[in-house]
Amino acid sequence: MNRKYRKTVIAGNWKMNMLASTVKPFMEELKANMPKVRPCEVVLCAPAVIVPTLLKAGKDCKVAAGAQDVSKYEKGAYTGEVSASQLADIGVKYCIVGHSERREYHGEDDMLVNAKAKALLEKGIVPIICVGESLEQREKDLTLEYIAYQIKAALNGIDATQVRRCVIAYEPIWAIGTGRTASAQQAQEVCEHIRAVIRGIYGARPARAVSILYGGSMNAKNAAELLAMPDIDGGLIGGASLKPVDFAAIVAATDQE
Ligand code: 13P
């Protein structure tokens, strides 16, 4: 982490879990376990139908509400889609785009991820842009090249002012939901590379202002070591974000120099 230049962000990704009716007891338990002084920005990204409940319950606990996906279209005849204006209108501050599960199960490509990030920025919502390599790519030593490609594609047409508001999440696909975490060194190597790619496009100042998160089996035990790395500015947490005590412990792990 580097608190001097950028925000530390701990974001939970509930994926297709939780019910609106379980949000209140979750938030009560989370609040009871949270550190008294909040060392970072805390976000929970919920399924769209649960977001309004989360917005209400999150206020008391100082947790920002995020969504997990958005339409690239502004409005109109797009059945089933949710627009960036609709999210902004109810107070959503963050939205995940390009999660590997959407890329894999819903055919999202880099162009679509780019269009969604732009749609969010236009409405003042912070896109949490996910990138990450497969196990095969890592084993073939293609990780850095592939990540550079994903970053350039996702940021295409986004200007230097807007990029400062983006959050990037490095989520190696082989580490998601597998219990197999990237080592702190592996995660740092890629996050540092992401910053170098951003620096190459926008220059030093915007690059040092972008928060880069690590995601993939981050938990209460391994969070502190990952967060101690200079280019890892937080986490995007799946499984452990469903357990209030564990999620609060990850938030507490950002309290380090
Ligand atoms: P896990 O923390 O369950 O591995 O999930 C990571 C993730 O995909 C967050 O977006």
Short mmCIF file of C-alpha atoms and ligand atoms in Angstrom, two decimals:
data_model
loop_
_atom_site.label_atom_id
_atom_site.label_comp_id
_atom_site.label_asym_id
_atom_site.label_seq_id
_atom_site.Cartn_x
_atom_site.Cartn_y
_atom_site.Cartn_z
CA MET A 1 0.00 0.00 0.00
CA ASN A 2 1.03 3.54 -0.49
CA ARG A 3 -1.37 5.80 1.37
CA LYS A 4 0.42 8.97 0.36
CA TYR A 5 -0.60 8.81 -3.26
CA ARG A 6 -3.71 6.64 -3.42
CA LYS A 7 -6.72 5.24 -1.60
CA THR A 8 -6.66 1.86 0.10
CA VAL A 9 -9.82 -0.04 -0.83
CA ILE A 10 -11.21 -3.28 0.55
CA ALA A 11 -14.07 -4.41 -1.67
CA GLY A 12 -16.18 -7.49 -1.17
CA ASN A 13 -17.71 -9.24 -4.14
CA TRP A 14 -20.73 -11.15 -2.93
CA LYS A 15 -21.21 -12.68 -6.42
CA MET A 16 -24.63 -14.42 -6.61
CA ASN A 17 -24.84 -14.95 -2.86
CA MET A 18 -26.81 -13.39 0.01
CA LEU A 19 -30.47 -12.40 0.19
CA ALA A 20 -31.91 -8.95 0.85
CA SER A 21 -33.31 -10.41 4.07
CA THR A 22 -29.86 -11.42 5.33
CA VAL A 23 -28.17 -8.05 4.73
CA LYS A 24 -29.24 -6.42 8.01
CA PRO A 25 -27.93 -9.18 10.33
CA PHE A 26 -24.77 -9.33 8.21
CA MET A 27 -24.17 -5.60 8.59
CA GLU A 28 -24.82 -5.71 12.33
CA GLU A 29 -22.18 -8.41 12.76
CA LEU A 30 -19.81 -6.57 10.44
CA LYS A 31 -20.21 -3.34 12.39
CA ALA A 32 -19.57 -5.11 15.69
CA ASN A 33 -16.28 -6.47 14.35
CA MET A 34 -15.00 -3.51 12.35
CA PRO A 35 -12.00 -1.55 13.65
CA LYS A 36 -13.15 1.62 15.45
CA VAL A 37 -11.01 3.85 13.22
CA ARG A 38 -11.56 2.86 9.61
CA PRO A 39 -8.15 2.49 7.92
CA CYS A 40 -9.51 2.26 4.36
CA GLU A 41 -12.48 2.65 2.05
CA VAL A 42 -14.84 -0.33 2.46
CA VAL A 43 -17.13 -1.44 -0.35
CA LEU A 44 -19.51 -4.36 -0.80
CA CYS A 45 -20.57 -5.25 -4.34
CA ALA A 46 -23.95 -6.95 -4.29
CA PRO A 47 -26.34 -8.41 -6.87
CA ALA A 48 -28.41 -5.54 -8.34
CA VAL A 49 -31.65 -6.47 -6.53
CA ILE A 50 -29.87 -6.36 -3.17
CA VAL A 51 -28.07 -3.05 -3.73
CA PRO A 52 -30.91 -0.81 -2.39
CA THR A 53 -31.05 -2.81 0.85
CA LEU A 54 -27.27 -2.66 1.12
CA LEU A 55 -27.27 1.10 0.55
CA LYS A 56 -29.61 1.57 3.48
CA ALA A 57 -27.92 -0.90 5.81
CA GLY A 58 -24.41 0.20 4.80
CA LYS A 59 -24.84 3.86 5.81
CA ASP A 60 -24.72 3.14 9.49
CA CYS A 61 -21.61 1.01 9.04
CA LYS A 62 -19.84 3.38 6.58
CA VAL A 63 -19.75 0.77 3.87
CA ALA A 64 -20.17 1.96 0.28
CA ALA A 65 -22.50 0.00 -1.96
CA GLY A 66 -21.24 -1.36 -5.23
CA ALA A 67 -22.75 -3.29 -8.13
CA GLN A 68 -21.24 -6.24 -9.97
CA ASP A 69 -22.10 -5.35 -13.54
CA VAL A 70 -23.58 -2.60 -15.70
CA SER A 71 -24.92 -2.23 -19.21
CA LYS A 72 -22.79 -0.51 -21.82
CA TYR A 73 -25.97 1.16 -23.10
CA GLU A 74 -27.31 4.39 -21.67
CA LYS A 75 -31.01 3.48 -21.73
CA GLY A 76 -33.70 1.92 -23.85
CA ALA A 77 -34.89 -1.47 -25.06
CA TYR A 78 -32.30 -3.72 -23.39
CA THR A 79 -34.36 -6.17 -21.38
CA GLY A 80 -32.66 -7.34 -18.21
CA GLU A 81 -29.92 -4.75 -18.27
CA VAL A 82 -29.17 -2.14 -15.58
CA SER A 83 -27.72 1.21 -16.68
CA ALA A 84 -25.02 3.36 -15.09
CA SER A 85 -27.58 6.18 -14.60
CA GLN A 86 -29.86 3.82 -12.71
CA LEU A 87 -27.00 2.81 -10.43
CA ALA A 88 -25.85 6.41 -9.92
CA ASP A 89 -29.41 7.56 -9.24
CA ILE A 90 -29.73 5.36 -6.15
CA GLY A 91 -26.26 6.22 -4.85
CA VAL A 92 -24.01 3.41 -6.08
CA LYS A 93 -20.37 4.48 -5.89
CA TYR A 94 -18.50 1.48 -7.32
CA CYS A 95 -19.16 -1.20 -9.90
CA ILE A 96 -17.10 -4.24 -10.90
CA VAL A 97 -16.50 -4.69 -14.62
CA GLY A 98 -14.75 -7.47 -16.49
CA HIS A 99 -14.77 -10.04 -13.72
CA SER A 100 -13.37 -13.31 -15.06
CA GLU A 101 -16.69 -15.02 -14.31
CA ARG A 102 -18.47 -12.59 -16.63
CA ARG A 103 -15.77 -12.98 -19.25
CA GLU A 104 -16.03 -16.77 -19.04
CA TYR A 105 -19.76 -17.41 -18.56
CA HIS A 106 -21.23 -14.39 -20.35
CA GLY A 107 -18.80 -13.96 -23.22
CA GLU A 108 -17.60 -10.49 -22.20
CA ASP A 109 -14.62 -9.34 -24.22
CA ASP A 110 -12.16 -6.51 -23.68
CA MET A 111 -14.11 -4.09 -25.87
CA LEU A 112 -17.24 -4.61 -23.82
CA VAL A 113 -15.32 -4.20 -20.58
CA ASN A 114 -13.93 -0.92 -21.92
CA ALA A 115 -17.41 0.31 -22.93
CA LYS A 116 -18.81 -0.54 -19.50
CA ALA A 117 -15.96 1.24 -17.69
CA LYS A 118 -16.60 4.36 -19.79
CA ALA A 119 -20.36 4.21 -19.13
CA LEU A 120 -19.67 4.14 -15.39
CA LEU A 121 -17.11 6.98 -15.44
CA GLU A 122 -19.56 9.16 -17.32
CA LYS A 123 -22.02 8.83 -14.46
CA GLY A 124 -19.43 9.33 -11.72
CA ILE A 125 -19.22 5.68 -10.64
CA VAL A 126 -15.81 4.16 -9.97
CA PRO A 127 -15.22 1.12 -12.18
CA ILE A 128 -13.35 -1.73 -10.51
CA ILE A 129 -11.76 -3.17 -13.64
CA CYS A 130 -10.74 -6.83 -13.29
CA VAL A 131 -7.88 -8.43 -15.15
CA GLY A 132 -6.10 -11.73 -14.67
CA GLU A 133 -4.37 -14.60 -16.38
CA SER A 134 -5.34 -18.26 -16.58
CA LEU A 135 -3.15 -21.01 -15.15
CA GLU A 136 -2.13 -22.00 -18.66
CA GLN A 137 -0.98 -18.46 -19.44
CA ARG A 138 1.01 -18.31 -16.21
CA GLU A 139 2.68 -21.65 -16.90
CA LYS A 140 3.62 -20.51 -20.40
CA ASP A 141 5.13 -17.34 -18.93
CA LEU A 142 2.60 -15.13 -20.72
CA THR A 143 1.22 -13.40 -17.62
CA LEU A 144 2.80 -9.96 -17.91
CA GLU A 145 2.19 -9.70 -21.64
CA TYR A 146 -1.44 -10.72 -21.32
CA ILE A 147 -2.13 -8.41 -18.39
CA ALA A 148 -0.60 -5.47 -20.29
CA TYR A 149 -2.91 -6.24 -23.19
CA GLN A 150 -5.98 -6.41 -20.93
CA ILE A 151 -5.11 -3.11 -19.22
CA LYS A 152 -4.53 -1.27 -22.48
CA ALA A 153 -7.79 -2.60 -23.92
CA ALA A 154 -9.83 -1.78 -20.81
CA LEU A 155 -8.48 1.79 -20.64
CA ASN A 156 -8.72 2.56 -24.34
CA GLY A 157 -10.12 6.09 -24.81
CA ILE A 158 -10.16 6.84 -21.07
CA ASP A 159 -8.29 10.09 -20.39
CA ALA A 160 -5.73 10.88 -17.69
CA THR A 161 -8.26 12.60 -15.42
CA GLN A 162 -10.68 9.70 -15.62
CA VAL A 163 -8.03 7.01 -15.12
CA ARG A 164 -7.19 8.42 -11.68
CA ARG A 165 -10.74 7.52 -10.64
CA CYS A 166 -10.46 3.91 -11.84
CA VAL A 167 -9.63 1.01 -9.57
CA ILE A 168 -7.88 -2.00 -11.10
CA ALA A 169 -8.25 -5.47 -9.61
CA TYR A 170 -5.64 -8.07 -10.43
CA GLU A 171 -7.36 -11.43 -10.05
CA PRO A 172 -5.42 -14.43 -11.34
CA ILE A 173 -8.12 -16.84 -12.52
CA TRP A 174 -6.35 -19.82 -10.96
CA ALA A 175 -6.57 -18.19 -7.52
CA ILE A 176 -10.31 -17.37 -7.58
CA GLY A 177 -12.35 -19.54 -5.26
CA THR A 178 -9.64 -22.19 -5.25
CA GLY A 179 -7.99 -21.48 -1.91
CA ARG A 180 -4.78 -21.09 -3.88
CA THR A 181 -3.53 -17.55 -3.36
CA ALA A 182 -0.85 -15.88 -5.43
CA SER A 183 2.18 -15.35 -3.23
CA ALA A 184 2.69 -11.77 -2.10
CA GLN A 185 5.68 -11.59 -4.48
CA GLN A 186 3.70 -12.93 -7.46
CA ALA A 187 0.85 -10.50 -6.79
CA GLN A 188 3.25 -7.58 -6.29
CA GLU A 189 5.07 -8.37 -9.53
CA VAL A 190 1.87 -8.15 -11.56
CA CYS A 191 0.46 -5.12 -9.71
CA GLU A 192 3.76 -3.29 -10.21
CA HIS A 193 3.61 -4.22 -13.89
CA ILE A 194 0.04 -2.89 -14.15
CA ARG A 195 1.20 0.42 -12.72
CA ALA A 196 4.10 0.51 -15.18
CA VAL A 197 1.70 -0.07 -18.09
CA ILE A 198 -0.52 2.78 -16.84
CA ARG A 199 2.58 4.96 -16.43
CA GLY A 200 3.54 4.18 -20.02
CA ILE A 201 0.16 5.45 -21.25
CA TYR A 202 -0.56 8.36 -18.91
CA GLY A 203 2.71 9.28 -17.18
CA ALA A 204 3.88 9.04 -13.58
CA ARG A 205 1.27 11.10 -11.72
CA PRO A 206 -1.90 9.37 -12.88
CA ALA A 207 -0.15 5.99 -12.52
CA ARG A 208 0.71 6.54 -8.88
CA ALA A 209 -2.84 7.71 -8.13
CA VAL A 210 -4.57 4.52 -9.33
CA SER A 211 -5.49 2.01 -6.63
CA ILE A 212 -4.63 -1.55 -7.64
CA LEU A 213 -6.26 -4.37 -5.69
CA TYR A 214 -5.41 -8.04 -5.46
CA GLY A 215 -8.18 -10.65 -5.60
CA GLY A 216 -8.13 -14.44 -5.40
CA SER A 217 -8.56 -16.38 -2.16
CA MET A 218 -7.62 -13.37 -0.04
CA ASN A 219 -8.58 -14.09 3.54
CA ALA A 220 -8.13 -12.99 7.13
CA LYS A 221 -4.84 -14.92 7.38
CA ASN A 222 -3.01 -13.88 4.19
CA ALA A 223 -4.33 -10.31 3.82
CA ALA A 224 -1.67 -8.51 5.87
CA GLU A 225 1.21 -9.98 3.88
CA LEU A 226 -0.39 -9.14 0.52
CA LEU A 227 -1.34 -5.64 1.65
CA ALA A 228 2.21 -4.93 2.83
CA MET A 229 3.35 -4.94 -0.81
CA PRO A 230 3.98 -1.44 -2.21
CA ASP A 231 1.76 -1.76 -5.29
CA ILE A 232 -1.13 -3.68 -3.69
CA ASP A 233 -3.60 -1.04 -2.50
CA GLY A 234 -6.34 -3.30 -1.25
CA GLY A 235 -8.32 -6.40 -2.06
CA LEU A 236 -11.30 -7.67 -4.01
CA ILE A 237 -12.63 -10.44 -1.84
CA GLY A 238 -15.12 -13.15 -2.76
CA GLY A 239 -15.64 -16.00 -0.27
CA ALA A 240 -14.28 -14.19 2.79
CA SER A 241 -16.57 -11.19 2.16
CA LEU A 242 -19.54 -13.40 3.00
CA LYS A 243 -18.25 -13.85 6.55
CA PRO A 244 -18.51 -10.59 8.53
CA VAL A 245 -15.79 -11.51 11.04
CA ASP A 246 -13.30 -12.44 8.29
CA PHE A 247 -14.15 -9.43 6.15
CA ALA A 248 -13.70 -7.10 9.14
CA ALA A 249 -10.32 -8.75 9.84
CA ILE A 250 -9.21 -8.01 6.26
CA VAL A 251 -10.25 -4.38 6.72
CA ALA A 252 -8.23 -4.29 9.96
CA ALA A 253 -5.22 -5.73 8.11
CA THR A 254 -4.93 -2.49 6.12
CA ASP A 255 -3.94 -0.71 9.33
CA GLN A 256 -0.20 -0.94 8.74
CA GLU A 257 2.56 1.42 7.75
P1 13P B 1 -12.41 -15.52 -3.82
O1 13P B 1 -11.96 -14.52 -2.79
O2 13P B 1 -13.58 -16.35 -3.36
O3 13P B 1 -11.27 -16.34 -4.34
O4 13P B 1 -12.98 -14.69 -5.06
C1 13P B 1 -12.21 -13.67 -5.58
C2 13P B 1 -13.03 -12.90 -6.55
O5 13P B 1 -13.37 -13.40 -7.60
C3 13P B 1 -13.45 -11.54 -6.17
O6 13P B 1 -13.96 -10.86 -7.25
#
